[in-house]
GROMACS .gro file of C-alpha atoms in nm:
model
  203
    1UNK     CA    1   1.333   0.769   0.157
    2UNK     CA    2   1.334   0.361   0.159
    3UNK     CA    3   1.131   0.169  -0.011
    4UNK     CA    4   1.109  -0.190   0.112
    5UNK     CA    5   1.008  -0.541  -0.109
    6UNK     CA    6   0.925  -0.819   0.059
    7UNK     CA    7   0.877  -1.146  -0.140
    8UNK     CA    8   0.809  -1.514  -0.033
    9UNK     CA    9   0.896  -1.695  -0.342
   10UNK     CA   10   1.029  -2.041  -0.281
   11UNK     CA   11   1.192  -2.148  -0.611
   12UNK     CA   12   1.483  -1.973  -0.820
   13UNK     CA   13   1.423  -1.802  -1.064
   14UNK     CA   14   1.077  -1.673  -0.884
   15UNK     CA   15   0.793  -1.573  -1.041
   16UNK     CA   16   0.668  -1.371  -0.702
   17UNK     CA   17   1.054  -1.247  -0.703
   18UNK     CA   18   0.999  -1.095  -1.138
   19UNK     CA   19   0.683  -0.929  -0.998
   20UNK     CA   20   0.840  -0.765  -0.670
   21UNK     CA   21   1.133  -0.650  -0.881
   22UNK     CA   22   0.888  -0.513  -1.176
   23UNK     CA   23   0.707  -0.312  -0.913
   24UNK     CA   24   0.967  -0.222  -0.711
   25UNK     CA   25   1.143  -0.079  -1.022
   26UNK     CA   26   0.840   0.103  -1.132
   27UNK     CA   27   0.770   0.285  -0.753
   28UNK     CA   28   1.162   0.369  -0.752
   29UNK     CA   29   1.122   0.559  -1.109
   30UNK     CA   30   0.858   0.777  -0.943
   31UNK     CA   31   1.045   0.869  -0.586
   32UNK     CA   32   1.427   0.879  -0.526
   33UNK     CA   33   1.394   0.576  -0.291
   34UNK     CA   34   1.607   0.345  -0.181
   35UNK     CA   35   1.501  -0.001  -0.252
   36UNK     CA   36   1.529  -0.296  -0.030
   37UNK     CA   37   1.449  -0.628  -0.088
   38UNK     CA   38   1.382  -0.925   0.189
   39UNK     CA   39   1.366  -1.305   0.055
   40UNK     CA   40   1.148  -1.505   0.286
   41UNK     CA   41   1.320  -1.791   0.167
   42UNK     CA   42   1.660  -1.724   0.332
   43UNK     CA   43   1.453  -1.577   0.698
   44UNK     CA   44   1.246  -1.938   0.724
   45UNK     CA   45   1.470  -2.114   0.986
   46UNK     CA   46   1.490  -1.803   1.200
   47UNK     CA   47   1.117  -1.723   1.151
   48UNK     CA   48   1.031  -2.049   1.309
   49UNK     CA   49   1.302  -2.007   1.529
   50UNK     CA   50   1.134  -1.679   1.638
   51UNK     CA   51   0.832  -1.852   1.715
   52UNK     CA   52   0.959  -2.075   1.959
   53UNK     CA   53   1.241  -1.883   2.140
   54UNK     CA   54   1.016  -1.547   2.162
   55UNK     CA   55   1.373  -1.403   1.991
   56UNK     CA   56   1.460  -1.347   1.619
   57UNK     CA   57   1.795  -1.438   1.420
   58UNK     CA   58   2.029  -1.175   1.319
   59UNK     CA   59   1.898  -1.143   0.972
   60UNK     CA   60   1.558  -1.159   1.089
   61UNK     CA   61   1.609  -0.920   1.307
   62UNK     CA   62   1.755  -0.650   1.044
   63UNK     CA   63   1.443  -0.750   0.818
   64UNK     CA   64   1.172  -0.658   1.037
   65UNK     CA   65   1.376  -0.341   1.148
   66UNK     CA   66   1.389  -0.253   0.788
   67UNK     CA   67   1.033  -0.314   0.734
   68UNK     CA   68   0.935  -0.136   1.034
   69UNK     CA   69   1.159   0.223   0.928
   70UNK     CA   70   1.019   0.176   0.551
   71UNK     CA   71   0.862   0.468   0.380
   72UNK     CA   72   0.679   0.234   0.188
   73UNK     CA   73   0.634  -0.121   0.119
   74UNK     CA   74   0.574  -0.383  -0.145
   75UNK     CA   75   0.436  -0.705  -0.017
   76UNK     CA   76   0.430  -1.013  -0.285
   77UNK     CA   77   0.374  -1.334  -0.206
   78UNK     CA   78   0.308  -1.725  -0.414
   79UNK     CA   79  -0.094  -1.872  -0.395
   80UNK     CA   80  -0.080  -2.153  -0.180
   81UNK     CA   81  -0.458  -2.288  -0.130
   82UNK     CA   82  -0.630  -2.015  -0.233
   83UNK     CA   83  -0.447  -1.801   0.022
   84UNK     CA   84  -0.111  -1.665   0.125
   85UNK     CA   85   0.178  -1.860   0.160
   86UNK     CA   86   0.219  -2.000   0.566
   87UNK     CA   87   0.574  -1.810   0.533
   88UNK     CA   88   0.445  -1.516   0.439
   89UNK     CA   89   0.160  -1.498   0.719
   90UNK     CA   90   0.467  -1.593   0.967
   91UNK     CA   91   0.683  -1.307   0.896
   92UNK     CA   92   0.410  -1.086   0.952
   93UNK     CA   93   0.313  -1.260   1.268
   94UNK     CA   94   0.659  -1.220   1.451
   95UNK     CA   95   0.647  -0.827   1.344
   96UNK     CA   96   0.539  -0.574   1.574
   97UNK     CA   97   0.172  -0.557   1.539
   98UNK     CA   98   0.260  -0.166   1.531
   99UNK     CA   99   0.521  -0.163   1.274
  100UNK     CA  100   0.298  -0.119   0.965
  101UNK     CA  101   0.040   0.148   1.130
  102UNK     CA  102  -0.027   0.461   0.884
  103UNK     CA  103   0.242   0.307   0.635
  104UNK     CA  104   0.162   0.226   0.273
  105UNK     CA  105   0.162  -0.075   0.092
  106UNK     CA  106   0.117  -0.276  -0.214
  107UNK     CA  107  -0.032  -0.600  -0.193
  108UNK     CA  108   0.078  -0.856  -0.478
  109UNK     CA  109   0.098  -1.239  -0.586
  110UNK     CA  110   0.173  -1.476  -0.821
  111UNK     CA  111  -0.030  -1.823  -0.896
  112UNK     CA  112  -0.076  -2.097  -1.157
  113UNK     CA  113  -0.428  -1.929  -1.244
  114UNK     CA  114  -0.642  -1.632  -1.268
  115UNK     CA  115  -0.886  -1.814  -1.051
  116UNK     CA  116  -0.695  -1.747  -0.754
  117UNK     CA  117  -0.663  -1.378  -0.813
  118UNK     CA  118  -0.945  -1.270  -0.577
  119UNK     CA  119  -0.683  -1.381  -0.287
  120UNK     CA  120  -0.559  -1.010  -0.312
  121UNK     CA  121  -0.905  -0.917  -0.196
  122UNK     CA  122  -1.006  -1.183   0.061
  123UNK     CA  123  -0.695  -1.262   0.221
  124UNK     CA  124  -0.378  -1.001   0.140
  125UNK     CA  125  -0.607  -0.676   0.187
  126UNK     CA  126  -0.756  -0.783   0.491
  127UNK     CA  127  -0.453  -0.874   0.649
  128UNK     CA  128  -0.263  -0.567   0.595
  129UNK     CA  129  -0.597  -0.343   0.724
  130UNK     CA  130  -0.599  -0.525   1.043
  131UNK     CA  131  -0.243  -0.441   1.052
  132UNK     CA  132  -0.346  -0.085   0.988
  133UNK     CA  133  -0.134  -0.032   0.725
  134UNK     CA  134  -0.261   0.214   0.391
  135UNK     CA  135  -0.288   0.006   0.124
  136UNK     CA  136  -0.300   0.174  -0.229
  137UNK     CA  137  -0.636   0.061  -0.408
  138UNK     CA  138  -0.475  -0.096  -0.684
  139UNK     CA  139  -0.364  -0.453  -0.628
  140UNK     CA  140  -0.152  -0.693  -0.866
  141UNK     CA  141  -0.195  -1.055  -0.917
  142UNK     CA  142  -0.006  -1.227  -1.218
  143UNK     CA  143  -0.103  -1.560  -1.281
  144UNK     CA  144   0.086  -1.772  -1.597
  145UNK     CA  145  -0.039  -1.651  -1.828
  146UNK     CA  146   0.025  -1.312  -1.789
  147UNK     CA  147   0.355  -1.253  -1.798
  148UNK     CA  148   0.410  -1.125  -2.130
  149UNK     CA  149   0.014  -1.074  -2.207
  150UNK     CA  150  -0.175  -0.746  -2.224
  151UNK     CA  151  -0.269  -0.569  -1.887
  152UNK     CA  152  -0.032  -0.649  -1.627
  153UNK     CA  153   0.234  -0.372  -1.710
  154UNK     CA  154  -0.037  -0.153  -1.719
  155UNK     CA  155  -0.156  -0.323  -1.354
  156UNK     CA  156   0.206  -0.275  -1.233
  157UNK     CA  157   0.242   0.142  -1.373
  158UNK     CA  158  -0.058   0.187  -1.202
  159UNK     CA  159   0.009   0.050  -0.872
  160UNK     CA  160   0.336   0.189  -0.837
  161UNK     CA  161   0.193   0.509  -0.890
  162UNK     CA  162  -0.055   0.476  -0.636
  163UNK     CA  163   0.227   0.336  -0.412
  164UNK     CA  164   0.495   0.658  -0.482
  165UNK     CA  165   0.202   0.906  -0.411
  166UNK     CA  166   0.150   0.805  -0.082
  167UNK     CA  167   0.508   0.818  -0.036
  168UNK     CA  168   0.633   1.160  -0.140
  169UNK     CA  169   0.498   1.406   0.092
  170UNK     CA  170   0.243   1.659  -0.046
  171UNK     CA  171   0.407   2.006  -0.117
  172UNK     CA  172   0.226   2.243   0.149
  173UNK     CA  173  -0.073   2.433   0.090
  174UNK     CA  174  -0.093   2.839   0.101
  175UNK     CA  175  -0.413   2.942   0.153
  176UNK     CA  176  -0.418   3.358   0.089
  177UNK     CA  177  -0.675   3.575   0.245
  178UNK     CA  178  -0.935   3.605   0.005
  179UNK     CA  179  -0.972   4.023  -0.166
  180UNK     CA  180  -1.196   4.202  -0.034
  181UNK     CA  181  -1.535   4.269  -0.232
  182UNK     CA  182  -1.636   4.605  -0.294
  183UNK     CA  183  -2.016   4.675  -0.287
  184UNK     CA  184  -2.153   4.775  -0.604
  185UNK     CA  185  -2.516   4.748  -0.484
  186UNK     CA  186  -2.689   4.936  -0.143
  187UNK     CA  187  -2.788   4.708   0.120
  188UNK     CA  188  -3.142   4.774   0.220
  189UNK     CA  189  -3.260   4.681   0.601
  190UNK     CA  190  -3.489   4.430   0.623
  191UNK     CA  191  -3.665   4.609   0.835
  192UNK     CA  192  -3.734   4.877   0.588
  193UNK     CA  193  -3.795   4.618   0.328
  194UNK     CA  194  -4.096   4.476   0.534
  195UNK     CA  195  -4.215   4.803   0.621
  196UNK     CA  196  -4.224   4.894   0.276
  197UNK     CA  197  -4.479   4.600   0.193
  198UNK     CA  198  -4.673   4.665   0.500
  199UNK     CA  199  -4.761   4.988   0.378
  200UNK     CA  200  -5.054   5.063   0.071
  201UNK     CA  201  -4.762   5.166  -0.163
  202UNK     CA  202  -4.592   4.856  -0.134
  203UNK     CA  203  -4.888   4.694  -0.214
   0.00000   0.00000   0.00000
């Protein structure tokens, strides 16, 4: 089972890169998957590359292949006006408009403010439905101030269990044949029912 993390945080250390790793880390204590991580900041020549030749780099290459074989898939990405960052939207524009179908993921980011958490919602959940990928109800957004606050390790546990559910397949089902029930009551015809109240001494 592989569990793939892809993060488009710009700067180092990353904030976006701390929240993929926290989530990854809490989906990989609930599933014996192997964890993969792509930085969008090492793919950006060859993503714009892609865009113009129609072909991608090596390394770009190997990340969408690894995205596209994932069992499941953690998505994280920086606030840049009020949306997704424009490398984030490209990598998922040069990958196969198939890749994601029927595969779940979990949508996070990272910004300077809670007012910019509702980009989860309006931009991030969207995106990955068109792509028809499954993605867990529970979304994360850490802004500043919560890293080291109440909530978002909660936010994070909770996700990741959403996240290894849909990855580990459900045990099968037996279904036995249900007893039979013994009649402890005579059936009466309802024909002799009615007859019975048709008659003066059903009356």
């Amino acid at each position: 089972m592989k569990l793939v993390v892809v993060s488009a945080g710009l700067s180092v250390p990353s904030s976006t890169r701390l929240l993929a790793d926290r989530l990854a880390a809490a989906t990989a204590g609930r599933t014996s998957a192997e964890v993969e991580v792509v930085e969008l900041r090492d793919l950006a020549v060859e993503i714009a590359h892609n865009f113009t030749s129609g072909f991608p780099g090596r390394k770009l290459a190997a990340a969408l292949e690894a995205v596209t074989a994932a069992d499941g898939l953690i998505v994280v990405t920086p606030v840049f006006s009020a949306s997704y960052s424009g490398l984030f939207k490209s990598f998922f524009d040069v990958l196969d408009p198939d890749a994601l179908a029927g595969k779940p993921v979990l949508i996070a980011a990272t910004g300077g403010s809670a007012r910019h958490s509702l980009v989860l919602e309006h931009a991030l959940r969207p995106l990955f439905s068109y792509l028809r990928a499954v993605v867990v109800p529970t979304a994360v957004y850490a802004a500043s101030e919560d890293w080291g606050a109440e909530g978002l390790p909660e936010r994070i546990e909770r996700a990741a269990g959403e996240l290894a559910a849909q990855m580990t397949p459900s045990a099968p089902v037996t279904v036995s044949a249900p007893a039979p029930v013994k009649e402890a009551f005579t059936v009466v015809p309802f024909a002799e029912q009615l007859a019975a109240l048709s008659s003066p001494s059903g009356v």
